[in-house]
mmCIF file of C-alpha atoms (C1' of nucleotides) in Angstrom:
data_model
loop_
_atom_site.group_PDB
_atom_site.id
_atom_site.type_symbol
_atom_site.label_atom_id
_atom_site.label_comp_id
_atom_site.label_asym_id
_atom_site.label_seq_id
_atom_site.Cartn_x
_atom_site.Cartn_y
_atom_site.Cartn_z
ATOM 1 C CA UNK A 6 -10.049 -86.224 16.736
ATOM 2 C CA UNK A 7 -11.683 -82.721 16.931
ATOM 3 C CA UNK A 8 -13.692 -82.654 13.886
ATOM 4 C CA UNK A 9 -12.534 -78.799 12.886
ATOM 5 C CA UNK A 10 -9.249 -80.661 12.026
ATOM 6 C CA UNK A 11 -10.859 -81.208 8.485
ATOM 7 C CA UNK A 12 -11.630 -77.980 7.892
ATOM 8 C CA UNK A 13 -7.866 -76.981 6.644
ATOM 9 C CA UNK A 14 -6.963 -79.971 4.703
ATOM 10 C CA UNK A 15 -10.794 -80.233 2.709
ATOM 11 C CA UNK A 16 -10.480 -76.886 1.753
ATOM 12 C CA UNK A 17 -7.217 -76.988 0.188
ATOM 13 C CA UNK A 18 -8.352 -80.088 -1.263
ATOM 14 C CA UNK A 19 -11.212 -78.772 -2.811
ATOM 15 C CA UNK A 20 -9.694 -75.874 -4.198
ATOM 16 C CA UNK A 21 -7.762 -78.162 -6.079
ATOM 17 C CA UNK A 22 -9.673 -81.309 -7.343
ATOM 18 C CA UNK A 23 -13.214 -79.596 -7.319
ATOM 19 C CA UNK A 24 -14.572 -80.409 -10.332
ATOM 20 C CA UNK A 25 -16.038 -77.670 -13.394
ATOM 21 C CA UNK A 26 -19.753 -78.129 -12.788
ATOM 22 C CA UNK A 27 -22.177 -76.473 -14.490
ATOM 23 C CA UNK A 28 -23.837 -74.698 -11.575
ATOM 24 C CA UNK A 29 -20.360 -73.696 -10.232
ATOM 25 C CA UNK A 30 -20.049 -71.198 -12.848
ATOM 26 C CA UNK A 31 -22.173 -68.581 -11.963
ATOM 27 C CA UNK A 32 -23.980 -69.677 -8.303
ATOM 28 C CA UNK A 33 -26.497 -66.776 -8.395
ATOM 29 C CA UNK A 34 -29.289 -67.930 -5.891
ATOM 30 C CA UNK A 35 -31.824 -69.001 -8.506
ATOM 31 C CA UNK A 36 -29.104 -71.082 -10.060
ATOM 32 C CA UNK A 37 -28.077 -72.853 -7.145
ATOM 33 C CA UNK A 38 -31.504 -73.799 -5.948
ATOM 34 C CA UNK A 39 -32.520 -74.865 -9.466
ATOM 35 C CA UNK A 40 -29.559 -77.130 -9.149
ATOM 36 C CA UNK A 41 -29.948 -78.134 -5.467
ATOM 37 C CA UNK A 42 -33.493 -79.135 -5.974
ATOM 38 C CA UNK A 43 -32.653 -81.376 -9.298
ATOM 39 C CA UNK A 44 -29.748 -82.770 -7.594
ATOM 40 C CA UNK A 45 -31.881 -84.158 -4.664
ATOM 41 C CA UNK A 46 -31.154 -87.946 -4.475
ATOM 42 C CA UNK A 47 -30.035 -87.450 -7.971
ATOM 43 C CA UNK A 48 -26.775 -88.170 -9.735
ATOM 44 C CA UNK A 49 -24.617 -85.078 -11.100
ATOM 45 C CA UNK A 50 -23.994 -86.952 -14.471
ATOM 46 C CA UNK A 51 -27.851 -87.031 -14.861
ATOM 47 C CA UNK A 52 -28.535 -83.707 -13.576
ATOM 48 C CA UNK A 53 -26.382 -81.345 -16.183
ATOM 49 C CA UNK A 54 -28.636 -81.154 -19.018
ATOM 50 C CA UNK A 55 -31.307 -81.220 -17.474
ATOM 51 C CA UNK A 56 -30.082 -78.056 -15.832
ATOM 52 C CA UNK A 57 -28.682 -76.552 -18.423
ATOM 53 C CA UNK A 58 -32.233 -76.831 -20.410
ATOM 54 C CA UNK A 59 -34.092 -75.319 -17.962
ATOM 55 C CA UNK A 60 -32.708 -72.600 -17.212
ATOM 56 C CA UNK A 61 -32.446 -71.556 -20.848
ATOM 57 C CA UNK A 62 -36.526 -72.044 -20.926
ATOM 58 C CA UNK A 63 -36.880 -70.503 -17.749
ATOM 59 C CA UNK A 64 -33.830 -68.208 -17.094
ATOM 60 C CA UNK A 65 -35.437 -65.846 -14.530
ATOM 61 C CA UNK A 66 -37.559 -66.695 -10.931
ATOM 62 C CA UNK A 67 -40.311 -65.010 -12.685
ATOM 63 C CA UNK A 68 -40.295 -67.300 -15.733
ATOM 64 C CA UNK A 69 -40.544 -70.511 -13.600
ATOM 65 C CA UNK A 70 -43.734 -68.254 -11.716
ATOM 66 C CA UNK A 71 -45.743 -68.348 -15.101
ATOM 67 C CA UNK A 72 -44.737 -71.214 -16.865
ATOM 68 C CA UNK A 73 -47.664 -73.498 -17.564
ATOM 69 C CA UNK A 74 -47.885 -77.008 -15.837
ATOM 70 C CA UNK A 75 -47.405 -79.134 -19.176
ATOM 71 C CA UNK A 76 -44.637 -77.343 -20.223
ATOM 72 C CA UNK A 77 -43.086 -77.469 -16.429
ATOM 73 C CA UNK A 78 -43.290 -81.434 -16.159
ATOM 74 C CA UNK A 79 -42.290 -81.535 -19.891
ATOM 75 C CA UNK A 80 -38.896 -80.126 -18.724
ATOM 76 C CA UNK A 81 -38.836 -82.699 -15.763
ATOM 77 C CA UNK A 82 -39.594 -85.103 -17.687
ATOM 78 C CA UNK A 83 -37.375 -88.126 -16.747
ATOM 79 C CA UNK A 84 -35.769 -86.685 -14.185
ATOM 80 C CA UNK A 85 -38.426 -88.299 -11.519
ATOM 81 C CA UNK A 86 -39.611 -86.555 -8.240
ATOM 82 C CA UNK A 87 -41.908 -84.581 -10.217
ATOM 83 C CA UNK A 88 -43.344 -82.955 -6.842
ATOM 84 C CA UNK A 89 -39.981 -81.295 -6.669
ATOM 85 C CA UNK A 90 -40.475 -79.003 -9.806
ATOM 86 C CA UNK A 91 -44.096 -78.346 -8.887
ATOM 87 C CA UNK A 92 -43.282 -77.259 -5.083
ATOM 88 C CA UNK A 93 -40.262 -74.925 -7.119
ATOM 89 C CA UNK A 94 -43.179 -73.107 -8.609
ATOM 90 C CA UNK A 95 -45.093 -72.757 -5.988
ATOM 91 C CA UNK A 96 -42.306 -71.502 -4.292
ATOM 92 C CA UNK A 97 -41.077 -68.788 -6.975
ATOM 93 C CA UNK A 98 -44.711 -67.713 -7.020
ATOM 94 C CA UNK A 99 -44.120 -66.778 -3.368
ATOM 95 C CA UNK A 100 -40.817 -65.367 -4.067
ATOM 96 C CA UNK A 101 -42.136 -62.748 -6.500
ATOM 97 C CA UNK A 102 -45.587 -62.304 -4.600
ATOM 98 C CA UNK A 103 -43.459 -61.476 -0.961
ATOM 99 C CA UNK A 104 -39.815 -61.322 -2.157
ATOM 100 C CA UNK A 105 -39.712 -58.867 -5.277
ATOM 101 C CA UNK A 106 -38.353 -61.994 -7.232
ATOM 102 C CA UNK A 107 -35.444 -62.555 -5.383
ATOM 103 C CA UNK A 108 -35.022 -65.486 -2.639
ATOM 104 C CA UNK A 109 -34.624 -64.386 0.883
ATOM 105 C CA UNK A 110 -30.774 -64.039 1.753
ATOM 106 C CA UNK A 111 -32.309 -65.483 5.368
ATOM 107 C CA UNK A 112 -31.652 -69.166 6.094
ATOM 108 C CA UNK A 113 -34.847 -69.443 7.972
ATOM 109 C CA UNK A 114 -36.880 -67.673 5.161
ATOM 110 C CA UNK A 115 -35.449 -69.916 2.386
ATOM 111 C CA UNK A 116 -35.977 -73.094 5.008
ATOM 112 C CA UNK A 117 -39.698 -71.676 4.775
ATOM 113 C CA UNK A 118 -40.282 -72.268 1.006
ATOM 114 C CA UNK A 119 -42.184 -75.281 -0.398
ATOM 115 C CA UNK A 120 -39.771 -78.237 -1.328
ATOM 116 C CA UNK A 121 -36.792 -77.017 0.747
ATOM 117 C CA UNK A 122 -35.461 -78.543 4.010
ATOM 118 C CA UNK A 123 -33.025 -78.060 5.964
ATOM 119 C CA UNK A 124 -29.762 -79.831 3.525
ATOM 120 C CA UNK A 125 -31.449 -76.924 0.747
ATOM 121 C CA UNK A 126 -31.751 -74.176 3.159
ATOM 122 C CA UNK A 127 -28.201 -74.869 4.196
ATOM 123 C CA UNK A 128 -26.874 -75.341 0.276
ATOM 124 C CA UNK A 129 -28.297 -71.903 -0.903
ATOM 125 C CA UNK A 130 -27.464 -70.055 2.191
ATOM 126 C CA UNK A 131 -24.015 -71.216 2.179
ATOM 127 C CA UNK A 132 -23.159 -71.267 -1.471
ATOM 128 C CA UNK A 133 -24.980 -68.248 -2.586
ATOM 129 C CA UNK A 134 -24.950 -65.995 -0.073
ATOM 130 C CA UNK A 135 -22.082 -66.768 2.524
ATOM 131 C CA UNK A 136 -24.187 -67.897 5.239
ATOM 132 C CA UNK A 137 -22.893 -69.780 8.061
ATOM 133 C CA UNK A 138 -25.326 -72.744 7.413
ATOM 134 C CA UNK A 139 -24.367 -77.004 7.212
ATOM 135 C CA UNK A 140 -25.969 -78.524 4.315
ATOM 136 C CA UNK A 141 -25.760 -81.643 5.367
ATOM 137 C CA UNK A 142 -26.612 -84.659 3.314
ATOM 138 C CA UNK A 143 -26.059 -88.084 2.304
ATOM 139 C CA UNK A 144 -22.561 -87.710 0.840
ATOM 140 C CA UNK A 145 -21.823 -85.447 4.461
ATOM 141 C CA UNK A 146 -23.702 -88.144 6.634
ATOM 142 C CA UNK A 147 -21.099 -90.973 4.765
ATOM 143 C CA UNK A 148 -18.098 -89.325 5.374
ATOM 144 C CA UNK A 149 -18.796 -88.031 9.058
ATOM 145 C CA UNK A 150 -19.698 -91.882 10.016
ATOM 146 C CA UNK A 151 -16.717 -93.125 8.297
ATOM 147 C CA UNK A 152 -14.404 -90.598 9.881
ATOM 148 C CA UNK A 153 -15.646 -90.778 13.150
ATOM 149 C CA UNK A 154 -16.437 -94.242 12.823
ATOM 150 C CA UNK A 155 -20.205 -93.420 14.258
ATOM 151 C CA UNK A 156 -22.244 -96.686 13.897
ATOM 152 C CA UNK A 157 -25.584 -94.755 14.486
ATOM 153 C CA UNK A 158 -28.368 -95.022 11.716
ATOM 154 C CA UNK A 159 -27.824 -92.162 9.553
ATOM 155 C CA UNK A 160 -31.275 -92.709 8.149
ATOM 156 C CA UNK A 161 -32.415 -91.059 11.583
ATOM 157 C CA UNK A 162 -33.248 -87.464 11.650
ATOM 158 C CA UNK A 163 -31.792 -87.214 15.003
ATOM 159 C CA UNK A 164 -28.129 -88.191 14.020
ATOM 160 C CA UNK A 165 -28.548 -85.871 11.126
ATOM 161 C CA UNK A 166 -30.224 -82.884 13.012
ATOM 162 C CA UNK A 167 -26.863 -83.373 15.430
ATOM 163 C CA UNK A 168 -24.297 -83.664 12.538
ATOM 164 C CA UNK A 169 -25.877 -79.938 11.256
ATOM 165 C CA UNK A 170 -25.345 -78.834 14.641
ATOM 166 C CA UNK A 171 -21.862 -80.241 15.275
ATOM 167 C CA UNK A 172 -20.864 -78.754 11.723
ATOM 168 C CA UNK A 173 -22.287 -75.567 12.235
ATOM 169 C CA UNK A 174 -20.532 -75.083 15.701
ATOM 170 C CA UNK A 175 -17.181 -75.482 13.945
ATOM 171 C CA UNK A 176 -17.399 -74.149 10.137
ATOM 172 C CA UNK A 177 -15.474 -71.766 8.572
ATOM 173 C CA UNK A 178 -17.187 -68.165 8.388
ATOM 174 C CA UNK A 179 -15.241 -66.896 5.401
ATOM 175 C CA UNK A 180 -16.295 -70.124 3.385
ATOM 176 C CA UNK A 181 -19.065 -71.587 4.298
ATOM 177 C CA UNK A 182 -20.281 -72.586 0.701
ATOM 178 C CA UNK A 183 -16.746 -73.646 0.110
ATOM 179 C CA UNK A 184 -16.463 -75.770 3.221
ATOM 180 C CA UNK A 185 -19.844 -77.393 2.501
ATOM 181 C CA UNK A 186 -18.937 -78.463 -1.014
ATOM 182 C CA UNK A 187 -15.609 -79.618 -0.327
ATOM 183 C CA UNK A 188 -17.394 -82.557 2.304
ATOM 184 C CA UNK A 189 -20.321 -83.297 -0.985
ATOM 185 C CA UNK A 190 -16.981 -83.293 -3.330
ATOM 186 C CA UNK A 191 -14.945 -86.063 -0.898
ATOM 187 C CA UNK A 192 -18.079 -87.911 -0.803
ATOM 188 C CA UNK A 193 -18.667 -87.965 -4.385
ATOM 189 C CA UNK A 194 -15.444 -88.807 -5.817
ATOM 190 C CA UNK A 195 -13.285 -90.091 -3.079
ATOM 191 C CA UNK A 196 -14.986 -91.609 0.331
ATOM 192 C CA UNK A 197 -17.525 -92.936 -2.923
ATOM 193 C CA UNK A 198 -20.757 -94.726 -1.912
ATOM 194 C CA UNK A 199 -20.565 -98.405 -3.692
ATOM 195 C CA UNK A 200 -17.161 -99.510 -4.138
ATOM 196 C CA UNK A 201 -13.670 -98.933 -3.206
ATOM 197 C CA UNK A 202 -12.971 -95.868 -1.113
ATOM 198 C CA UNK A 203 -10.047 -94.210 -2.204
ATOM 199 C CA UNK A 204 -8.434 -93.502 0.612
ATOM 200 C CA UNK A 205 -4.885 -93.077 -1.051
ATOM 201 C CA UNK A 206 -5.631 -89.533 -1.787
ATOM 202 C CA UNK A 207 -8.221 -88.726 0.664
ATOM 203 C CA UNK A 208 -6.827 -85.044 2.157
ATOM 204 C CA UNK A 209 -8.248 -86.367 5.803
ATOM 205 C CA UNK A 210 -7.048 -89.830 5.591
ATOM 206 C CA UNK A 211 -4.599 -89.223 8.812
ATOM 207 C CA UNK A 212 -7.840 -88.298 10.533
ATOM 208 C CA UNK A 213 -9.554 -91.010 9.550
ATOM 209 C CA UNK A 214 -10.833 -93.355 12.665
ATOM 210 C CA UNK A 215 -12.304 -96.207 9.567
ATOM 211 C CA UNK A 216 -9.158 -96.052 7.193
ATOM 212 C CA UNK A 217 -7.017 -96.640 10.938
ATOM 213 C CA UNK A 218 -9.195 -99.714 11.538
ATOM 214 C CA UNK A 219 -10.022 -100.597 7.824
ATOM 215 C CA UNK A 220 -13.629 -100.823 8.889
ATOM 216 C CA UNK A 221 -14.354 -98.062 6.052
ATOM 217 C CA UNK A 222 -16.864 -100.406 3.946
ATOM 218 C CA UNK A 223 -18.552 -101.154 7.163
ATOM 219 C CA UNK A 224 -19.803 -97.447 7.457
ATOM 220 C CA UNK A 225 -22.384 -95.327 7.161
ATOM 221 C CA UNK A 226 -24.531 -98.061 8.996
ATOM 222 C CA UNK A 227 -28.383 -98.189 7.605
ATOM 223 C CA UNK A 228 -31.737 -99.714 8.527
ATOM 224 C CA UNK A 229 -32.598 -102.088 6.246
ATOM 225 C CA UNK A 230 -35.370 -101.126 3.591
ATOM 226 C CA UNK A 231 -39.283 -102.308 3.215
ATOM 227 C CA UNK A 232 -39.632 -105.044 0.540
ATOM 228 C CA UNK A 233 -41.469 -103.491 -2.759
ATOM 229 C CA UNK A 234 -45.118 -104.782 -4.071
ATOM 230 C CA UNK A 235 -45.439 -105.791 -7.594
ATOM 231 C CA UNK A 236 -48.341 -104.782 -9.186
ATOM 232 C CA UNK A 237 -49.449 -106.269 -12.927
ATOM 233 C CA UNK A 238 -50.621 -103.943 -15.360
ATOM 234 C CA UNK A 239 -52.098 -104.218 -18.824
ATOM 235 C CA UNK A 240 -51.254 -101.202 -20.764
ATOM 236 C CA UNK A 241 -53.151 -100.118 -24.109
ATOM 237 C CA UNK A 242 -51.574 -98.337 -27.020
ATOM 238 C CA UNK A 243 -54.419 -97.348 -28.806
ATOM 239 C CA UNK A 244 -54.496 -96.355 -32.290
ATOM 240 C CA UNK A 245 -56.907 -94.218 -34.283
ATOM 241 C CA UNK A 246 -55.338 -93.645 -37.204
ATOM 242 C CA UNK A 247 -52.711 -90.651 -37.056
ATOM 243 C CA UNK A 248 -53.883 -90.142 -33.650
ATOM 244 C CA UNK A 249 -53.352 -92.285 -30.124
ATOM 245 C CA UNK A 250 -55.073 -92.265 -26.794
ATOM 246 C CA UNK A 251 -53.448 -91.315 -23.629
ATOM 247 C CA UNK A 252 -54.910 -90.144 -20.275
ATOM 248 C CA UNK A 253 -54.077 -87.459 -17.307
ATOM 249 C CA UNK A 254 -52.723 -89.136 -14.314
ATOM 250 C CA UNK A 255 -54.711 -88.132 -10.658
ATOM 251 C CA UNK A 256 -53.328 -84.838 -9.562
ATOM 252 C CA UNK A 257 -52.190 -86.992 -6.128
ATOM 253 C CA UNK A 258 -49.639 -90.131 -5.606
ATOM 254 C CA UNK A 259 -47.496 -91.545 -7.784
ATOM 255 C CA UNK A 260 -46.794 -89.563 -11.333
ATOM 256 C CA UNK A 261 -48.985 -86.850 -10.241
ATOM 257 C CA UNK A 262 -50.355 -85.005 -13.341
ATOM 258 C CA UNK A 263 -47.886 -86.663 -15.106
ATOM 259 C CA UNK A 264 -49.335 -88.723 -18.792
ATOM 260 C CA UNK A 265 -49.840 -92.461 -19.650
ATOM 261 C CA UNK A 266 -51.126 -94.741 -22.410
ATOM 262 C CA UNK A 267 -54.416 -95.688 -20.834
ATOM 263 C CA UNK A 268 -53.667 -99.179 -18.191
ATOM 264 C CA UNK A 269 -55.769 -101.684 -15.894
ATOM 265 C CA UNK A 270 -54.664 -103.240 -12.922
ATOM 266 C CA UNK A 271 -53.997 -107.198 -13.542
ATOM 267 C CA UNK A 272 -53.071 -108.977 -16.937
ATOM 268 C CA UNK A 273 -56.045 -108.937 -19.585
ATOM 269 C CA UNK A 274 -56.410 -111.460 -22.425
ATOM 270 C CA UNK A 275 -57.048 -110.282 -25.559
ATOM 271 C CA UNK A 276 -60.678 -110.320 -25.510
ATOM 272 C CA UNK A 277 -60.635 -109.069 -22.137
ATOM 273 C CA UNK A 278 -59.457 -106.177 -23.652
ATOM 274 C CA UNK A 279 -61.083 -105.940 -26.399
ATOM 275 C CA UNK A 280 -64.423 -105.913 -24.365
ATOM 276 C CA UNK A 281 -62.504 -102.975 -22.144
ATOM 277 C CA UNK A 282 -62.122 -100.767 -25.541
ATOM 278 C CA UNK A 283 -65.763 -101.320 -26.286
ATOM 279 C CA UNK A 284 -66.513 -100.087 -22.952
ATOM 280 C CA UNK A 285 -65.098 -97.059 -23.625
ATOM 281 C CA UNK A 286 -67.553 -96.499 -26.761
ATOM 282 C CA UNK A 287 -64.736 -97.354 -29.566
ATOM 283 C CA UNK A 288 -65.154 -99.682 -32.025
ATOM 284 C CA UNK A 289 -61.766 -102.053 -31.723
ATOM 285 C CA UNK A 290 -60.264 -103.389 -35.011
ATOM 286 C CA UNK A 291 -57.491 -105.253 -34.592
ATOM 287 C CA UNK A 292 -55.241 -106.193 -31.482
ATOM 288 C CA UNK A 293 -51.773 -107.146 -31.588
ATOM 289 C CA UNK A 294 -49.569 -107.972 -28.620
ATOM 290 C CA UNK A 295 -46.869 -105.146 -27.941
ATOM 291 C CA UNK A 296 -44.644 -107.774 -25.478
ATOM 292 C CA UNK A 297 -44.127 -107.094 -21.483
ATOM 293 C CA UNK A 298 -42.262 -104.613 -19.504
ATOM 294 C CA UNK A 299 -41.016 -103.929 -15.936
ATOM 295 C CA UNK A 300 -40.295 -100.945 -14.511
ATOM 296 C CA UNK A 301 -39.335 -100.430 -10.999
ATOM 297 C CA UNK A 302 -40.024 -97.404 -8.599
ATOM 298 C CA UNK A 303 -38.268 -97.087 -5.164
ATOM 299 C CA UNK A 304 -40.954 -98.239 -3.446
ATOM 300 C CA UNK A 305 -43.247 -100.625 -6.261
ATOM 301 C CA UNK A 306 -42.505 -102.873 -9.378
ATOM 302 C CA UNK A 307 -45.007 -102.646 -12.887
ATOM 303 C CA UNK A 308 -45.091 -105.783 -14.326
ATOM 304 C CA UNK A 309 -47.245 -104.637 -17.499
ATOM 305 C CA UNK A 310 -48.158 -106.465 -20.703
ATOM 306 C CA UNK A 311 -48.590 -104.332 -23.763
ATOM 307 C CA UNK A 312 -51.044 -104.230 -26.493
ATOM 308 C CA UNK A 313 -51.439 -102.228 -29.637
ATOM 309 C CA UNK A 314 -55.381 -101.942 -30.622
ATOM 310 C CA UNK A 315 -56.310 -100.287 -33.733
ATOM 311 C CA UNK A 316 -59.489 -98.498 -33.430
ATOM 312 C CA UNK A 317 -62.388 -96.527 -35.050
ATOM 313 C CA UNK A 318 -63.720 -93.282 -33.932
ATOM 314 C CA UNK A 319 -64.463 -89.798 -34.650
ATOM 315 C CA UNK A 320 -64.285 -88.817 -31.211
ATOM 316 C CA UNK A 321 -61.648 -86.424 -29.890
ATOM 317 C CA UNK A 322 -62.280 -88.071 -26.159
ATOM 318 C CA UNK A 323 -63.336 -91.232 -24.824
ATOM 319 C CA UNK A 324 -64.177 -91.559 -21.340
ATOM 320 C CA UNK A 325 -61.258 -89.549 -19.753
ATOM 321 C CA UNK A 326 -59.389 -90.390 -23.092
ATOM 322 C CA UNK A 327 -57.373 -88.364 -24.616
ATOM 323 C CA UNK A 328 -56.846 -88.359 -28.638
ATOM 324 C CA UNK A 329 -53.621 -87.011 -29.757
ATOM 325 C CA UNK A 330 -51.929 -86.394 -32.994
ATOM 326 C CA UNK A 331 -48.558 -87.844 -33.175
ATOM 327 C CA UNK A 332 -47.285 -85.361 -35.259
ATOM 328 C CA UNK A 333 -48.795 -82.368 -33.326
ATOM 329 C CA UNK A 334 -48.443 -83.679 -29.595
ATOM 330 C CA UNK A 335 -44.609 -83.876 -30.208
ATOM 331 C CA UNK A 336 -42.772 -82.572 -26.953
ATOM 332 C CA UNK A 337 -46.105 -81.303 -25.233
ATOM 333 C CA UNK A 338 -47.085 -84.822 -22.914
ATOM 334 C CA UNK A 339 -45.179 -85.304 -20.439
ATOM 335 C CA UNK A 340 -44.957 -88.869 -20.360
ATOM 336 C CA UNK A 341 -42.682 -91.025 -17.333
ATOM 337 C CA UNK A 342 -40.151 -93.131 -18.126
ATOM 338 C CA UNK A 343 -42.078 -96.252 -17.081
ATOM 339 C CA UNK A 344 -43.771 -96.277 -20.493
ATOM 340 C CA UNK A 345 -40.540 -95.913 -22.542
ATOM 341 C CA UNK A 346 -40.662 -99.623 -23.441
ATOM 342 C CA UNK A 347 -43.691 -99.156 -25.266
ATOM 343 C CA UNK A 348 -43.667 -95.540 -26.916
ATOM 344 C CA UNK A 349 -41.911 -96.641 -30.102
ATOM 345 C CA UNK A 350 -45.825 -97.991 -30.848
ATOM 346 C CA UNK A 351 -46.862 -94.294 -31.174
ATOM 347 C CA UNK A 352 -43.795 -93.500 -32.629
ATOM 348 C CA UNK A 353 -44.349 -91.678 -35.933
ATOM 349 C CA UNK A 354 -43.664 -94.221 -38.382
ATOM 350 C "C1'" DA B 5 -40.824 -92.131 13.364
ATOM 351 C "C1'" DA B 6 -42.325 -94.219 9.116
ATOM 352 C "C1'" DT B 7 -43.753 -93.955 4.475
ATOM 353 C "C1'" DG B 8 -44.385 -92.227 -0.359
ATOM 354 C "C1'" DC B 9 -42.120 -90.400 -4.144
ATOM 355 C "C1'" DG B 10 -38.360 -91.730 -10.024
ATOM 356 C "C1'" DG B 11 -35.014 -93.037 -12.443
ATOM 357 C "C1'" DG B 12 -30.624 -94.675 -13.734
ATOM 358 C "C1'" DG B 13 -25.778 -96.374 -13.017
ATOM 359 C "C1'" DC B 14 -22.799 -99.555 -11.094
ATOM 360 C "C1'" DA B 15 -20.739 -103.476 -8.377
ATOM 361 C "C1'" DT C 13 -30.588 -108.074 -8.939
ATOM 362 C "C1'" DG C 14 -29.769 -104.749 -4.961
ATOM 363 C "C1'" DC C 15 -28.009 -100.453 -3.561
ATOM 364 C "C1'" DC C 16 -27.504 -95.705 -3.734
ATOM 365 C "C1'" DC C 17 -27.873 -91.097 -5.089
ATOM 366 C "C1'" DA C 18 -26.062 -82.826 -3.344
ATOM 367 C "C1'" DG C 19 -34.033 -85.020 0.298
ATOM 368 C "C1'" DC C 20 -38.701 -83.387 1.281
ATOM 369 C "C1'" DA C 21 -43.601 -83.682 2.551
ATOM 370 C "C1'" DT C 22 -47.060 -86.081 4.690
ATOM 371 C "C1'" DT C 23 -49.028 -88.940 8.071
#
DNA sequence: AATGCGGGGCA
DNA sequence: TGCCCAGCATT
């Protein structure tokens, strides 16, 4: 099989069944990074508003230049990655500093930016501005193995760096963005990830080396992943009247500058933590157990018990504390996800 | 080359 | 529960 045999029957495929997404409808450069970099190992489905939201708060390069950290995360919030929207800043501040506020229509350029590799480079140089770039990622990498029936790790660089070179060698030139999509769009909704293939109306099943074998579950082939490490947490929802305490995450590591409810490592008792309350100069009044939670990262599980303490103090901080009003702090914390299990404690009542 | 980095949906 | 997702930066 010579592997520009899928070129014809993908793009008249795609022309057909791709579906109305909400960064198809206008793919001005900005746009389709915006929606490149929130789509990174990121489902469509929970992408759209998300995208939609943004760019109404930040509709121009310049906007997404000036807008303040808080409010950055704030609109992140959830989506997870958060180094991806603060590398897009950094980015668009170089963008208006050395572009004029317009990306680079220059694959390398683009490639150059914080937070974009080579799959990014490839999507906004194709899709945006015609370039004869692969963008080559894990839907590509699925579809290529299964085709070709290539039982090489696609978790290595190398077999992806030569898939971006194969493609490129044999793309079309009058549709590269076209050509690119329509192998993302197979993988997405047809040669599908978990579950049945549906290889009754894949366009390239007669060039299919896995469908002729019925090997197709069997590919892409992947290294198996490291075990996660649990850690136990105790996690405080602390009360002072109308107000309750949270704290700045480290500006490194995991939820970088993101916001918590203040948390030890291990599992306190109750007068453990009572005793850690007092060490922060309040005066504790009453404890009450909040009830356990897991959350689990990619790479580490939280295993945290919860407790609501009720409090008295006039001061605005404590330690590295943080008093907020619940009324007034409404939308302006960005808080993770991992603490969703206990936020209906600072709920307003 | 290996590891850190989020969160959610689905089999 | 485990796996995967329109990946990238750092070490």
């Amino acid at each position: 099989m010579k592997l520009e045999e899928i070129i014809k029957p993908l793009l008249s495929w795609y022309e057909e069944n791709k579906r109305d997404l909400p960064w198809r409808r206008e793919p001005t450069p900005y746009h389709v990074w915006v929606s490149e970099i929130m789509l990174q190992q990121t489902r469509v489905e929970a992408v759209k508003g998300y995208y939609e939201r943004f760019l109404t708060a930040l509709p121009q390069i310049e906007d997404l230049a000036a807008c303040p950290e808080n409010k950055l995360l704030k609109l992140w919030e959830g989506l997870g990655y958060y180094n991806r929207v603060k590398n897009m800043q950094k980015a668009a501040k170089e963008i208006v500093l050395k572009y004029g506020g317009e990306l680079p229509a220059d694959y390398e350029e683009i490639l150059e930016l914080p937070g974009i590799g080579s799959y990014t480079a490839g999507a906004i140089s194709s899709i945006a501005y015609g370039l004869k770039k692969p963008a080559v990622d894990g839907n590509v990498l699925r579809v290529l193995s299964r085709i070709t029936e290539n039982g090489e790790d696609i978790l290595k660089q190398s077999v992806k760096r030569r898939v971006e070179q194969e493609l490129e060698a044999v793309m079309p030139a009058d549709r590269p963005g076209a050509f690119n999509q329509s192998l993302m769009e197979l993988g997405a909704v047809v040669c599908i990830p978990n579950g049945m293939a549906k290889c009754q109306v894949c366009p390239v099943q007669h060039l299919c080396s896995a469908r002729a074998h019925g090997t197709v579950l069997e590919y892409p082939k992947k290294a198996a992943k490291k075990q996660r490490r649990i850690e136990e947490k105790t996690v405080l929802l602390i009360q002072n009247g109308q107000e309750y305490a949270v704290c700045r995450r480290p500006d490194k590591g995991l939820l970088a500058g993101l916001y918590e409810f203040p948390n030890m490592d291990g599992w306190l008792t109750e007068e453990e933590v009572i005793r850690a309350v007092e060490a922060l100069k309040l005066m504790p009044l009453h404890i009450k157990n909040a009830g356990e939670a897991k959350h689990i990262f990619s790479h580490v599980e939280w295993h945290m018990k919860g407790y609501v303490v009720r409090v008295a103090s006039t001061e605005k901080r404590a330690g590295n504390l943080l008093f907020i009003d619940k009324k007034e702090s409404k939308g302006k914390y960005p808080i993770p996800s991992a603490f969703s299990a206990y936020r209906k404690y600072i709920e307003e009542d």
